[in-house]
């Protein structure tokens, strides 16, 4: 008999990553089936009525749920080590996950308190979109817990942060911030993209909602967009589930299938990429014309102790500054022959981003500088190439652009 399902939380993490959410069809396929269908046929009219009333199990329409999407959601929940009762809903992109987490749970008159160290799209949602809809927001320098405390209002319903942040790799004390949020009746929403579920388990640190861009490490090979929201079942039952079902930020079954397969190798990829990042920073710290090398597990990172207390690895992203301003920075980037210039991250290919002119360009200059984004700053997502080739590439580019 073929094994059909594997949802056990008792299996070890790497087994869950490969077997979690597996639900074989009658054919017993080894790779997960791809249910590329928008809808489902009902055995009879009464069944359709009962399914719409939630009185009978079964799929209805892929905007609501789909077996391939459900397999991805199940596998990610298992990988996250989410506590009993936490569920996952997949979304079309990471930003669909972030916007839905707020729009599906908050109402006009509520207030969101957020760290200002956010990815550009996340900042747009918190800083511009929510206030336009009557949900006030305050952005703070969140390194000191007192700044969070001082900005709480009676109507604060959600705290939000990315740790490590994009791109400056700032670390926030998740346990302390979660305790503060809970003491004031607010929920803590964490964007865990940079750490990935491999290196950081936000629920164990007190988070209430965890959001992901699955486009990054989960795919890990630059193929599809995707996102995910993990939260307790009650959060979905209360408002978020209805929001998702009726606004339609759903993940396509095809993308879910690619991401499901990506989860099988994510642990191996992320650990290998992090090892590559460690090798690269050792070189970058000695490279002429390079300064301000940042990596959460580097002893020179100002918050490395905090990073080590809540992460089990330093991640796959390194940042550094190249001397000489924007022209020198562009000359360096243009001289690279292996590493690509791109805005994505978490990919098997090493990708270099100039946040000042791309991902964070919509922020005013003073704000970019306050976030540590200078004209010479680069964010490097370390891929799976041999780190020695990456070092040679950077070394040659630095020399030729000097
Ligand atoms: C920290 C972070 N959150 C969210 C997103 C948005 O993800 P997506 O591009 O899948 O919408 C990104 C994308 O770069 C990101 O870096």
mmCIF file of C-alpha atoms and ligand atoms in Angstrom:
data_model
loop_
_atom_site.group_PDB
_atom_site.id
_atom_site.type_symbol
_atom_site.label_atom_id
_atom_site.label_comp_id
_atom_site.label_asym_id
_atom_site.label_seq_id
_atom_site.Cartn_x
_atom_site.Cartn_y
_atom_site.Cartn_z
ATOM 1 C CA UNK A 1 0.000 0.000 0.000
ATOM 2 C CA UNK A 2 1.331 3.475 -0.794
ATOM 3 C CA UNK A 3 1.587 6.021 1.981
ATOM 4 C CA UNK A 4 -0.980 8.716 1.334
ATOM 5 C CA UNK A 5 -0.616 11.476 3.886
ATOM 6 C CA UNK A 6 2.119 12.704 6.134
ATOM 7 C CA UNK A 7 1.160 15.465 8.523
ATOM 8 C CA UNK A 8 2.935 14.264 11.642
ATOM 9 C CA UNK A 9 4.577 16.874 13.837
ATOM 10 C CA UNK A 10 6.670 14.134 15.482
ATOM 11 C CA UNK A 11 8.827 13.627 12.379
ATOM 12 C CA UNK A 12 12.108 15.518 12.337
ATOM 13 C CA UNK A 13 12.280 18.838 10.482
ATOM 14 C CA UNK A 14 14.027 17.585 7.338
ATOM 15 C CA UNK A 15 11.576 14.720 6.995
ATOM 16 C CA UNK A 16 8.645 17.103 7.383
ATOM 17 C CA UNK A 17 10.123 19.326 4.664
ATOM 18 C CA UNK A 18 10.071 16.417 2.213
ATOM 19 C CA UNK A 19 7.000 14.486 3.338
ATOM 20 C CA UNK A 20 4.749 17.062 5.056
ATOM 21 C CA UNK A 21 1.395 17.675 3.404
ATOM 22 C CA UNK A 22 1.854 14.762 1.010
ATOM 23 C CA UNK A 23 -1.542 13.517 -0.104
ATOM 24 C CA UNK A 24 -1.254 10.977 -2.881
ATOM 25 C CA UNK A 25 -3.966 10.400 -5.419
ATOM 26 C CA UNK A 26 -5.208 6.923 -6.287
ATOM 27 C CA UNK A 27 -2.254 6.631 -8.706
ATOM 28 C CA UNK A 28 0.381 6.697 -5.965
ATOM 29 C CA UNK A 29 2.619 9.256 -7.720
ATOM 30 C CA UNK A 30 5.977 9.919 -5.995
ATOM 31 C CA UNK A 31 6.056 13.649 -6.770
ATOM 32 C CA UNK A 32 3.071 15.610 -5.495
ATOM 33 C CA UNK A 33 0.186 15.859 -7.956
ATOM 34 C CA UNK A 34 -0.500 19.262 -9.482
ATOM 35 C CA UNK A 35 -4.232 20.005 -9.344
ATOM 36 C CA UNK A 36 -4.261 22.696 -12.008
ATOM 37 C CA UNK A 37 -7.940 23.445 -11.790
ATOM 38 C CA UNK A 38 -9.911 26.581 -11.024
ATOM 39 C CA UNK A 39 -12.952 24.745 -9.725
ATOM 40 C CA UNK A 40 -14.374 21.394 -8.593
ATOM 41 C CA UNK A 41 -17.473 19.482 -9.633
ATOM 42 C CA UNK A 42 -19.973 18.500 -6.936
ATOM 43 C CA UNK A 43 -21.546 15.049 -6.855
ATOM 44 C CA UNK A 44 -24.999 16.664 -6.622
ATOM 45 C CA UNK A 45 -26.708 19.996 -5.973
ATOM 46 C CA UNK A 46 -27.215 19.268 -2.295
ATOM 47 C CA UNK A 47 -23.494 18.699 -1.883
ATOM 48 C CA UNK A 48 -22.776 22.102 -3.468
ATOM 49 C CA UNK A 49 -25.167 23.740 -1.018
ATOM 50 C CA UNK A 50 -23.635 21.938 1.976
ATOM 51 C CA UNK A 51 -20.083 22.831 0.936
ATOM 52 C CA UNK A 52 -20.994 26.500 0.616
ATOM 53 C CA UNK A 53 -22.521 26.298 4.092
ATOM 54 C CA UNK A 54 -19.385 24.641 5.450
ATOM 55 C CA UNK A 55 -21.437 21.621 6.427
ATOM 56 C CA UNK A 56 -19.543 19.158 4.222
ATOM 57 C CA UNK A 57 -15.804 18.849 3.608
ATOM 58 C CA UNK A 58 -14.564 19.181 0.048
ATOM 59 C CA UNK A 59 -13.097 21.686 -2.332
ATOM 60 C CA UNK A 60 -15.265 24.380 -3.918
ATOM 61 C CA UNK A 61 -13.177 26.805 -5.958
ATOM 62 C CA UNK A 62 -9.417 27.429 -6.095
ATOM 63 C CA UNK A 63 -9.828 31.034 -4.919
ATOM 64 C CA UNK A 64 -10.907 29.456 -1.591
ATOM 65 C CA UNK A 65 -8.628 26.416 -1.529
ATOM 66 C CA UNK A 66 -7.040 23.797 -3.751
ATOM 67 C CA UNK A 67 -5.336 20.462 -2.943
ATOM 68 C CA UNK A 68 -1.910 21.534 -4.254
ATOM 69 C CA UNK A 69 -2.112 24.870 -2.434
ATOM 70 C CA UNK A 70 -3.258 23.035 0.708
ATOM 71 C CA UNK A 71 -0.243 20.712 0.489
ATOM 72 C CA UNK A 72 2.084 23.741 0.367
ATOM 73 C CA UNK A 73 0.262 25.324 3.334
ATOM 74 C CA UNK A 74 0.455 22.112 5.346
ATOM 75 C CA UNK A 75 4.142 21.567 4.615
ATOM 76 C CA UNK A 76 5.035 25.148 5.523
ATOM 77 C CA UNK A 77 3.072 24.939 8.791
ATOM 78 C CA UNK A 78 5.018 21.813 9.707
ATOM 79 C CA UNK A 79 8.330 23.392 8.721
ATOM 80 C CA UNK A 80 7.575 26.479 10.780
ATOM 81 C CA UNK A 81 7.205 24.304 13.921
ATOM 82 C CA UNK A 82 3.991 26.269 14.377
ATOM 83 C CA UNK A 83 2.140 25.551 17.608
ATOM 84 C CA UNK A 84 -0.996 23.414 17.507
ATOM 85 C CA UNK A 85 -3.874 25.500 16.152
ATOM 86 C CA UNK A 86 -1.758 27.626 13.805
ATOM 87 C CA UNK A 87 -2.815 27.435 10.172
ATOM 88 C CA UNK A 88 -1.396 28.766 6.924
ATOM 89 C CA UNK A 89 -3.021 30.471 3.968
ATOM 90 C CA UNK A 90 -0.970 30.884 0.811
ATOM 91 C CA UNK A 91 -1.117 34.121 -1.174
ATOM 92 C CA UNK A 92 -0.074 35.194 -4.655
ATOM 93 C CA UNK A 93 2.913 37.246 -3.434
ATOM 94 C CA UNK A 94 4.640 38.292 -0.226
ATOM 95 C CA UNK A 95 3.036 41.724 -0.396
ATOM 96 C CA UNK A 96 -0.405 40.129 -0.753
ATOM 97 C CA UNK A 97 0.379 38.333 2.518
ATOM 98 C CA UNK A 98 1.469 41.552 4.250
ATOM 99 C CA UNK A 99 -1.464 43.659 3.016
ATOM 100 C CA UNK A 100 -3.983 40.888 3.780
ATOM 101 C CA UNK A 101 -2.627 40.400 7.304
ATOM 102 C CA UNK A 102 -3.601 44.016 8.046
ATOM 103 C CA UNK A 103 -6.606 44.612 5.796
ATOM 104 C CA UNK A 104 -8.148 41.304 6.828
ATOM 105 C CA UNK A 105 -7.858 41.881 10.570
ATOM 106 C CA UNK A 106 -8.021 45.657 11.233
ATOM 107 C CA UNK A 107 -10.723 48.314 10.860
ATOM 108 C CA UNK A 108 -10.830 52.075 10.418
ATOM 109 C CA UNK A 109 -9.995 53.696 13.742
ATOM 110 C CA UNK A 110 -7.303 51.126 14.636
ATOM 111 C CA UNK A 111 -3.618 51.985 14.938
ATOM 112 C CA UNK A 112 -0.519 50.054 13.770
ATOM 113 C CA UNK A 113 2.869 50.527 15.374
ATOM 114 C CA UNK A 114 5.721 49.518 13.112
ATOM 115 C CA UNK A 115 9.457 49.571 12.873
ATOM 116 C CA UNK A 116 10.532 51.958 10.090
ATOM 117 C CA UNK A 117 13.170 49.476 8.879
ATOM 118 C CA UNK A 118 10.961 47.791 6.296
ATOM 119 C CA UNK A 119 11.106 46.641 2.682
ATOM 120 C CA UNK A 120 9.768 49.420 0.405
ATOM 121 C CA UNK A 121 6.474 47.667 -0.383
ATOM 122 C CA UNK A 122 5.809 46.863 3.283
ATOM 123 C CA UNK A 123 6.454 50.516 4.095
ATOM 124 C CA UNK A 124 3.979 51.653 1.476
ATOM 125 C CA UNK A 125 1.293 49.435 3.022
ATOM 126 C CA UNK A 126 1.901 50.642 6.577
ATOM 127 C CA UNK A 127 2.786 54.264 5.882
ATOM 128 C CA UNK A 128 0.425 55.160 3.023
ATOM 129 C CA UNK A 129 -2.230 52.567 2.307
ATOM 130 C CA UNK A 130 -3.511 51.884 5.837
ATOM 131 C CA UNK A 131 -3.825 55.596 6.813
ATOM 132 C CA UNK A 132 -5.729 56.245 3.572
ATOM 133 C CA UNK A 133 -8.287 53.725 4.805
ATOM 134 C CA UNK A 134 -8.541 55.225 8.290
ATOM 135 C CA UNK A 135 -6.065 52.878 9.990
ATOM 136 C CA UNK A 136 -3.451 55.128 11.585
ATOM 137 C CA UNK A 137 0.194 54.072 11.716
ATOM 138 C CA UNK A 138 3.328 55.200 13.507
ATOM 139 C CA UNK A 139 6.794 54.245 12.273
ATOM 140 C CA UNK A 140 9.558 54.161 14.869
ATOM 141 C CA UNK A 141 13.231 53.330 15.300
ATOM 142 C CA UNK A 142 12.509 50.064 16.999
ATOM 143 C CA UNK A 143 15.906 49.085 18.384
ATOM 144 C CA UNK A 144 15.012 50.394 21.847
ATOM 145 C CA UNK A 145 11.932 48.825 23.447
ATOM 146 C CA UNK A 146 11.149 52.197 25.063
ATOM 147 C CA UNK A 147 10.380 53.724 21.662
ATOM 148 C CA UNK A 148 7.721 51.034 21.102
ATOM 149 C CA UNK A 149 6.275 51.641 24.550
ATOM 150 C CA UNK A 150 6.163 55.420 24.101
ATOM 151 C CA UNK A 151 4.282 55.174 20.794
ATOM 152 C CA UNK A 152 1.476 52.848 21.942
ATOM 153 C CA UNK A 153 -2.010 54.347 21.729
ATOM 154 C CA UNK A 154 -5.234 53.052 23.275
ATOM 155 C CA UNK A 155 -6.322 51.917 19.781
ATOM 156 C CA UNK A 156 -3.023 50.161 18.864
ATOM 157 C CA UNK A 157 -4.086 46.772 17.518
ATOM 158 C CA UNK A 158 -0.955 45.558 15.751
ATOM 159 C CA UNK A 159 2.833 45.799 15.970
ATOM 160 C CA UNK A 160 4.815 45.048 12.813
ATOM 161 C CA UNK A 161 8.484 44.394 12.087
ATOM 162 C CA UNK A 162 10.996 42.613 9.875
ATOM 163 C CA UNK A 163 13.984 41.043 11.617
ATOM 164 C CA UNK A 164 16.620 41.022 10.188
ATOM 165 C CA UNK A 165 15.354 44.062 8.319
ATOM 166 C CA UNK A 166 15.645 44.688 4.594
ATOM 167 C CA UNK A 167 18.235 45.873 3.697
ATOM 168 C CA UNK A 168 20.249 47.074 6.717
ATOM 169 C CA UNK A 169 19.968 43.803 8.686
ATOM 170 C CA UNK A 170 18.763 45.488 11.864
ATOM 171 C CA UNK A 171 17.703 43.009 14.532
ATOM 172 C CA UNK A 172 14.665 43.520 16.769
ATOM 173 C CA UNK A 173 14.058 41.883 20.125
ATOM 174 C CA UNK A 174 11.028 39.798 19.213
ATOM 175 C CA UNK A 175 10.378 38.394 22.715
ATOM 176 C CA UNK A 176 10.386 41.836 24.369
ATOM 177 C CA UNK A 177 8.272 43.427 21.624
ATOM 178 C CA UNK A 178 5.773 40.525 21.697
ATOM 179 C CA UNK A 179 5.406 40.832 25.484
ATOM 180 C CA UNK A 180 4.796 44.568 25.164
ATOM 181 C CA UNK A 181 2.240 44.121 22.374
ATOM 182 C CA UNK A 182 0.369 41.466 24.335
ATOM 183 C CA UNK A 183 0.378 43.530 27.527
ATOM 184 C CA UNK A 184 -1.509 46.190 25.545
ATOM 185 C CA UNK A 185 -3.891 43.827 23.789
ATOM 186 C CA UNK A 186 -2.168 44.144 20.396
ATOM 187 C CA UNK A 187 -0.948 41.416 18.050
ATOM 188 C CA UNK A 188 2.589 41.126 16.734
ATOM 189 C CA UNK A 189 2.963 40.589 12.980
ATOM 190 C CA UNK A 190 6.413 39.499 11.805
ATOM 191 C CA UNK A 191 7.791 39.429 8.278
ATOM 192 C CA UNK A 192 10.214 36.503 8.571
ATOM 193 C CA UNK A 193 11.551 36.631 5.018
ATOM 194 C CA UNK A 194 15.191 37.402 5.766
ATOM 195 C CA UNK A 195 15.689 34.758 8.454
ATOM 196 C CA UNK A 196 13.430 32.194 6.705
ATOM 197 C CA UNK A 197 11.713 29.430 8.722
ATOM 198 C CA UNK A 198 15.044 27.605 8.785
ATOM 199 C CA UNK A 199 16.776 30.121 11.056
ATOM 200 C CA UNK A 200 13.983 31.808 13.003
ATOM 201 C CA UNK A 201 10.749 30.534 14.548
ATOM 202 C CA UNK A 202 8.733 33.675 15.332
ATOM 203 C CA UNK A 203 5.830 31.841 17.040
ATOM 204 C CA UNK A 204 8.230 30.473 19.656
ATOM 205 C CA UNK A 205 9.354 34.076 20.247
ATOM 206 C CA UNK A 206 5.778 35.321 20.722
ATOM 207 C CA UNK A 207 4.576 36.386 17.251
ATOM 208 C CA UNK A 208 0.861 36.157 16.495
ATOM 209 C CA UNK A 209 0.980 36.376 12.697
ATOM 210 C CA UNK A 210 3.965 35.422 10.523
ATOM 211 C CA UNK A 211 4.108 36.523 6.891
ATOM 212 C CA UNK A 212 6.393 35.376 4.103
ATOM 213 C CA UNK A 213 7.351 36.185 0.585
ATOM 214 C CA UNK A 214 7.638 32.599 -0.694
ATOM 215 C CA UNK A 215 9.223 34.150 -3.786
ATOM 216 C CA UNK A 216 12.491 34.213 -1.827
ATOM 217 C CA UNK A 217 14.003 31.152 -0.118
ATOM 218 C CA UNK A 218 10.960 28.891 -0.528
ATOM 219 C CA UNK A 219 11.167 28.937 -4.290
ATOM 220 C CA UNK A 220 14.863 29.681 -4.082
ATOM 221 C CA UNK A 221 15.363 29.303 -7.804
ATOM 222 C CA UNK A 222 13.804 32.483 -9.160
ATOM 223 C CA UNK A 223 10.799 30.905 -10.831
ATOM 224 C CA UNK A 224 7.532 31.963 -9.212
ATOM 225 C CA UNK A 225 5.955 34.524 -6.913
ATOM 226 C CA UNK A 226 4.158 33.467 -3.769
ATOM 227 C CA UNK A 227 3.421 34.363 -0.187
ATOM 228 C CA UNK A 228 2.049 32.929 3.027
ATOM 229 C CA UNK A 229 0.278 34.004 6.210
ATOM 230 C CA UNK A 230 0.473 31.833 9.320
ATOM 231 C CA UNK A 231 -1.822 32.554 12.252
ATOM 232 C CA UNK A 232 -4.032 30.806 14.780
ATOM 233 C CA UNK A 233 -7.219 29.292 13.366
ATOM 234 C CA UNK A 234 -9.304 31.863 15.308
ATOM 235 C CA UNK A 235 -7.632 34.723 13.384
ATOM 236 C CA UNK A 236 -8.758 33.177 10.086
ATOM 237 C CA UNK A 237 -12.204 32.260 11.492
ATOM 238 C CA UNK A 238 -12.731 35.754 12.854
ATOM 239 C CA UNK A 239 -12.100 37.998 9.827
ATOM 240 C CA UNK A 240 -9.016 37.071 7.830
ATOM 241 C CA UNK A 241 -10.418 33.904 6.224
ATOM 242 C CA UNK A 242 -13.480 35.739 4.896
ATOM 243 C CA UNK A 243 -11.256 38.572 3.664
ATOM 244 C CA UNK A 244 -9.000 36.189 1.732
ATOM 245 C CA UNK A 245 -11.913 34.260 0.273
ATOM 246 C CA UNK A 246 -13.708 37.377 -0.956
ATOM 247 C CA UNK A 247 -10.840 39.533 -2.159
ATOM 248 C CA UNK A 248 -8.857 36.836 -3.965
ATOM 249 C CA UNK A 249 -5.114 37.222 -3.336
ATOM 250 C CA UNK A 250 -4.887 33.427 -3.866
ATOM 251 C CA UNK A 251 -1.801 31.480 -4.870
ATOM 252 C CA UNK A 252 -2.094 29.660 -8.191
ATOM 253 C CA UNK A 253 -1.904 25.842 -7.938
ATOM 254 C CA UNK A 254 1.021 25.837 -10.353
ATOM 255 C CA UNK A 255 3.032 28.248 -8.221
ATOM 256 C CA UNK A 256 2.051 26.285 -5.108
ATOM 257 C CA UNK A 257 3.435 23.134 -6.690
ATOM 258 C CA UNK A 258 6.763 24.809 -7.497
ATOM 259 C CA UNK A 259 6.957 26.186 -3.949
ATOM 260 C CA UNK A 260 6.004 22.839 -2.427
ATOM 261 C CA UNK A 261 8.946 21.243 -4.213
ATOM 262 C CA UNK A 262 11.120 24.207 -3.178
ATOM 263 C CA UNK A 263 10.382 23.512 0.492
ATOM 264 C CA UNK A 264 11.918 20.042 0.099
ATOM 265 C CA UNK A 265 15.361 21.514 -0.490
ATOM 266 C CA UNK A 266 15.068 24.802 1.405
ATOM 267 C CA UNK A 267 16.901 23.594 4.511
ATOM 268 C CA UNK A 268 19.903 22.401 2.490
ATOM 269 C CA UNK A 269 19.961 25.495 0.279
ATOM 270 C CA UNK A 270 19.585 28.061 3.054
ATOM 271 C CA UNK A 271 22.284 26.451 5.203
ATOM 272 C CA UNK A 272 24.694 26.233 2.247
ATOM 273 C CA UNK A 273 23.962 29.857 1.286
ATOM 274 C CA UNK A 274 24.521 30.992 4.877
ATOM 275 C CA UNK A 275 27.865 29.143 4.953
ATOM 276 C CA UNK A 276 28.758 30.953 1.710
ATOM 277 C CA UNK A 277 27.763 34.281 3.275
ATOM 278 C CA UNK A 278 30.095 33.624 6.233
ATOM 279 C CA UNK A 279 32.954 32.920 3.830
ATOM 280 C CA UNK A 280 32.192 36.101 1.894
ATOM 281 C CA UNK A 281 32.137 38.412 4.891
ATOM 282 C CA UNK A 282 35.539 37.155 5.982
ATOM 283 C CA UNK A 283 36.835 38.329 2.593
ATOM 284 C CA UNK A 284 34.772 41.551 2.395
ATOM 285 C CA UNK A 285 36.056 42.755 5.768
ATOM 286 C CA UNK A 286 39.584 42.788 4.365
ATOM 287 C CA UNK A 287 38.741 44.081 0.875
ATOM 288 C CA UNK A 288 40.140 47.552 0.045
ATOM 289 C CA UNK A 289 37.431 50.158 -0.560
ATOM 290 C CA UNK A 290 34.777 48.107 1.250
ATOM 291 C CA UNK A 291 33.377 49.207 4.593
ATOM 292 C CA UNK A 292 30.445 48.670 6.923
ATOM 293 C CA UNK A 293 30.193 44.930 6.211
ATOM 294 C CA UNK A 294 27.081 43.643 7.967
ATOM 295 C CA UNK A 295 25.906 40.135 8.723
ATOM 296 C CA UNK A 296 23.773 39.191 11.758
ATOM 297 C CA UNK A 297 26.155 36.480 13.024
ATOM 298 C CA UNK A 298 29.310 38.528 12.446
ATOM 299 C CA UNK A 299 30.841 39.432 15.822
ATOM 300 C CA UNK A 300 31.126 43.063 14.623
ATOM 301 C CA UNK A 301 27.385 43.364 13.987
ATOM 302 C CA UNK A 302 26.208 45.639 16.832
ATOM 303 C CA UNK A 303 23.290 43.335 17.655
ATOM 304 C CA UNK A 304 24.939 39.984 17.073
ATOM 305 C CA UNK A 305 24.142 38.743 20.606
ATOM 306 C CA UNK A 306 20.465 39.479 20.109
ATOM 307 C CA UNK A 307 20.587 37.861 16.667
ATOM 308 C CA UNK A 308 22.164 34.732 18.143
ATOM 309 C CA UNK A 309 19.572 34.602 20.924
ATOM 310 C CA UNK A 310 16.647 34.390 18.490
ATOM 311 C CA UNK A 311 18.102 32.996 15.264
ATOM 312 C CA UNK A 312 19.886 29.686 14.690
ATOM 313 C CA UNK A 313 21.830 30.970 11.660
ATOM 314 C CA UNK A 314 22.850 34.354 10.275
ATOM 315 C CA UNK A 315 20.867 34.188 7.015
ATOM 316 C CA UNK A 316 21.806 34.419 3.381
ATOM 317 C CA UNK A 317 22.120 38.201 2.977
ATOM 318 C CA UNK A 318 25.186 40.385 3.510
ATOM 319 C CA UNK A 319 25.380 44.171 3.162
ATOM 320 C CA UNK A 320 28.405 46.356 2.582
ATOM 321 C CA UNK A 321 29.412 49.802 1.336
ATOM 322 C CA UNK A 322 31.713 50.483 -1.612
ATOM 323 C CA UNK A 323 33.715 53.720 -1.306
ATOM 324 C CA UNK A 324 33.350 56.529 -3.838
ATOM 325 C CA UNK A 325 29.618 57.276 -3.983
ATOM 326 C CA UNK A 326 27.048 56.269 -6.539
ATOM 327 C CA UNK A 327 29.297 56.298 -9.643
ATOM 328 C CA UNK A 328 31.867 54.019 -8.009
ATOM 329 C CA UNK A 329 29.079 51.781 -6.749
ATOM 330 C CA UNK A 330 27.549 51.454 -10.233
ATOM 331 C CA UNK A 331 30.992 50.837 -11.779
ATOM 332 C CA UNK A 332 31.581 48.023 -9.271
ATOM 333 C CA UNK A 333 28.178 46.434 -9.928
ATOM 334 C CA UNK A 334 28.600 46.699 -13.697
ATOM 335 C CA UNK A 335 32.008 45.009 -13.528
ATOM 336 C CA UNK A 336 30.676 41.830 -11.880
ATOM 337 C CA UNK A 337 30.699 38.837 -14.191
ATOM 338 C CA UNK A 338 29.156 36.085 -12.073
ATOM 339 C CA UNK A 339 26.903 37.877 -9.595
ATOM 340 C CA UNK A 340 23.752 39.330 -11.166
ATOM 341 C CA UNK A 341 22.316 42.786 -10.532
ATOM 342 C CA UNK A 342 18.751 42.044 -9.413
ATOM 343 C CA UNK A 343 16.267 43.029 -6.733
ATOM 344 C CA UNK A 344 15.271 39.521 -5.634
ATOM 345 C CA UNK A 345 16.904 37.519 -2.844
ATOM 346 C CA UNK A 346 17.099 34.000 -1.487
ATOM 347 C CA UNK A 347 17.903 32.638 -4.954
ATOM 348 C CA UNK A 348 20.399 29.902 -5.893
ATOM 349 C CA UNK A 349 22.074 32.613 -7.980
ATOM 350 C CA UNK A 350 23.876 35.364 -6.076
ATOM 351 C CA UNK A 351 22.031 38.651 -6.586
ATOM 352 C CA UNK A 352 23.310 42.141 -5.898
ATOM 353 C CA UNK A 353 20.902 44.991 -5.131
ATOM 354 C CA UNK A 354 21.555 48.725 -4.850
ATOM 355 C CA UNK A 355 18.702 49.602 -2.437
ATOM 356 C CA UNK A 356 19.255 53.379 -2.720
ATOM 357 C CA UNK A 357 18.178 53.424 -6.374
ATOM 358 C CA UNK A 358 15.818 50.417 -6.493
ATOM 359 C CA UNK A 359 13.953 48.673 -3.638
ATOM 360 C CA UNK A 360 13.997 51.710 -1.337
ATOM 361 C CA UNK A 361 14.168 54.510 -3.937
ATOM 362 C CA UNK A 362 10.655 55.737 -3.185
ATOM 363 C CA UNK A 363 11.670 56.796 0.341
ATOM 364 C CA UNK A 364 12.928 60.374 0.775
ATOM 365 C CA UNK A 365 16.720 60.645 0.796
ATOM 366 C CA UNK A 366 16.897 61.602 4.497
ATOM 367 C CA UNK A 367 14.846 58.536 5.359
ATOM 368 C CA UNK A 368 17.098 56.281 3.292
ATOM 369 C CA UNK A 369 20.163 57.627 5.077
ATOM 370 C CA UNK A 370 18.481 57.183 8.475
ATOM 371 C CA UNK A 371 17.962 53.513 7.574
ATOM 372 C CA UNK A 372 21.655 53.121 6.760
ATOM 373 C CA UNK A 373 21.039 53.076 3.005
ATOM 374 C CA UNK A 374 23.873 55.046 1.453
ATOM 375 C CA UNK A 375 24.848 55.689 -2.175
ATOM 376 C CA UNK A 376 27.549 53.042 -1.864
ATOM 377 C CA UNK A 377 25.515 50.402 -0.025
ATOM 378 C CA UNK A 378 24.852 47.001 -1.564
ATOM 379 C CA UNK A 379 22.713 44.107 -0.433
ATOM 380 C CA UNK A 380 24.123 40.797 -1.580
ATOM 381 C CA UNK A 381 21.938 37.719 -1.495
ATOM 382 C CA UNK A 382 24.459 34.893 -1.462
ATOM 383 C CA UNK A 383 23.556 31.996 -3.745
ATOM 384 C CA UNK A 384 24.736 28.444 -4.142
ATOM 385 C CA UNK A 385 27.759 29.081 -6.355
ATOM 386 C CA UNK A 386 31.211 28.181 -4.996
ATOM 387 C CA UNK A 387 31.933 31.046 -2.565
ATOM 388 C CA UNK A 388 35.493 31.243 -3.921
ATOM 389 C CA UNK A 389 34.117 32.192 -7.357
ATOM 390 C CA UNK A 390 31.979 34.883 -5.738
ATOM 391 C CA UNK A 391 35.012 36.247 -3.901
ATOM 392 C CA UNK A 392 37.049 36.253 -7.128
ATOM 393 C CA UNK A 393 34.202 38.038 -8.924
ATOM 394 C CA UNK A 394 33.882 40.754 -6.272
ATOM 395 C CA UNK A 395 37.648 41.134 -6.010
ATOM 396 C CA UNK A 396 38.054 41.597 -9.774
ATOM 397 C CA UNK A 397 35.112 44.030 -9.936
ATOM 398 C CA UNK A 398 36.491 46.121 -7.086
ATOM 399 C CA UNK A 399 39.914 46.273 -8.760
ATOM 400 C CA UNK A 400 38.610 47.141 -12.216
ATOM 401 C CA UNK A 401 36.233 49.806 -10.918
ATOM 402 C CA UNK A 402 38.769 51.569 -8.723
HETATM 403 C C1 LIG B 1 11.191 41.540 3.624
HETATM 404 C C2 LIG B 1 10.286 41.421 2.442
HETATM 405 N N1 LIG B 1 8.957 41.322 2.646
HETATM 406 C C3 LIG B 1 8.096 41.228 1.596
HETATM 407 C C4 LIG B 1 8.545 41.238 0.298
HETATM 408 C C5 LIG B 1 7.544 41.162 -0.831
HETATM 409 O O1 LIG B 1 7.524 39.921 -1.433
HETATM 410 P P1 LIG B 1 6.928 39.677 -2.913
HETATM 411 O O2 LIG B 1 7.882 40.277 -3.866
HETATM 412 O O3 LIG B 1 6.799 38.197 -3.004
HETATM 413 O O4 LIG B 1 5.589 40.371 -2.947
HETATM 414 C C6 LIG B 1 9.911 41.322 0.051
HETATM 415 C C7 LIG B 1 10.408 41.330 -1.350
HETATM 416 O O5 LIG B 1 11.510 41.699 -1.645
HETATM 417 C C8 LIG B 1 10.805 41.419 1.139
HETATM 418 O O6 LIG B 1 12.143 41.518 0.952
#
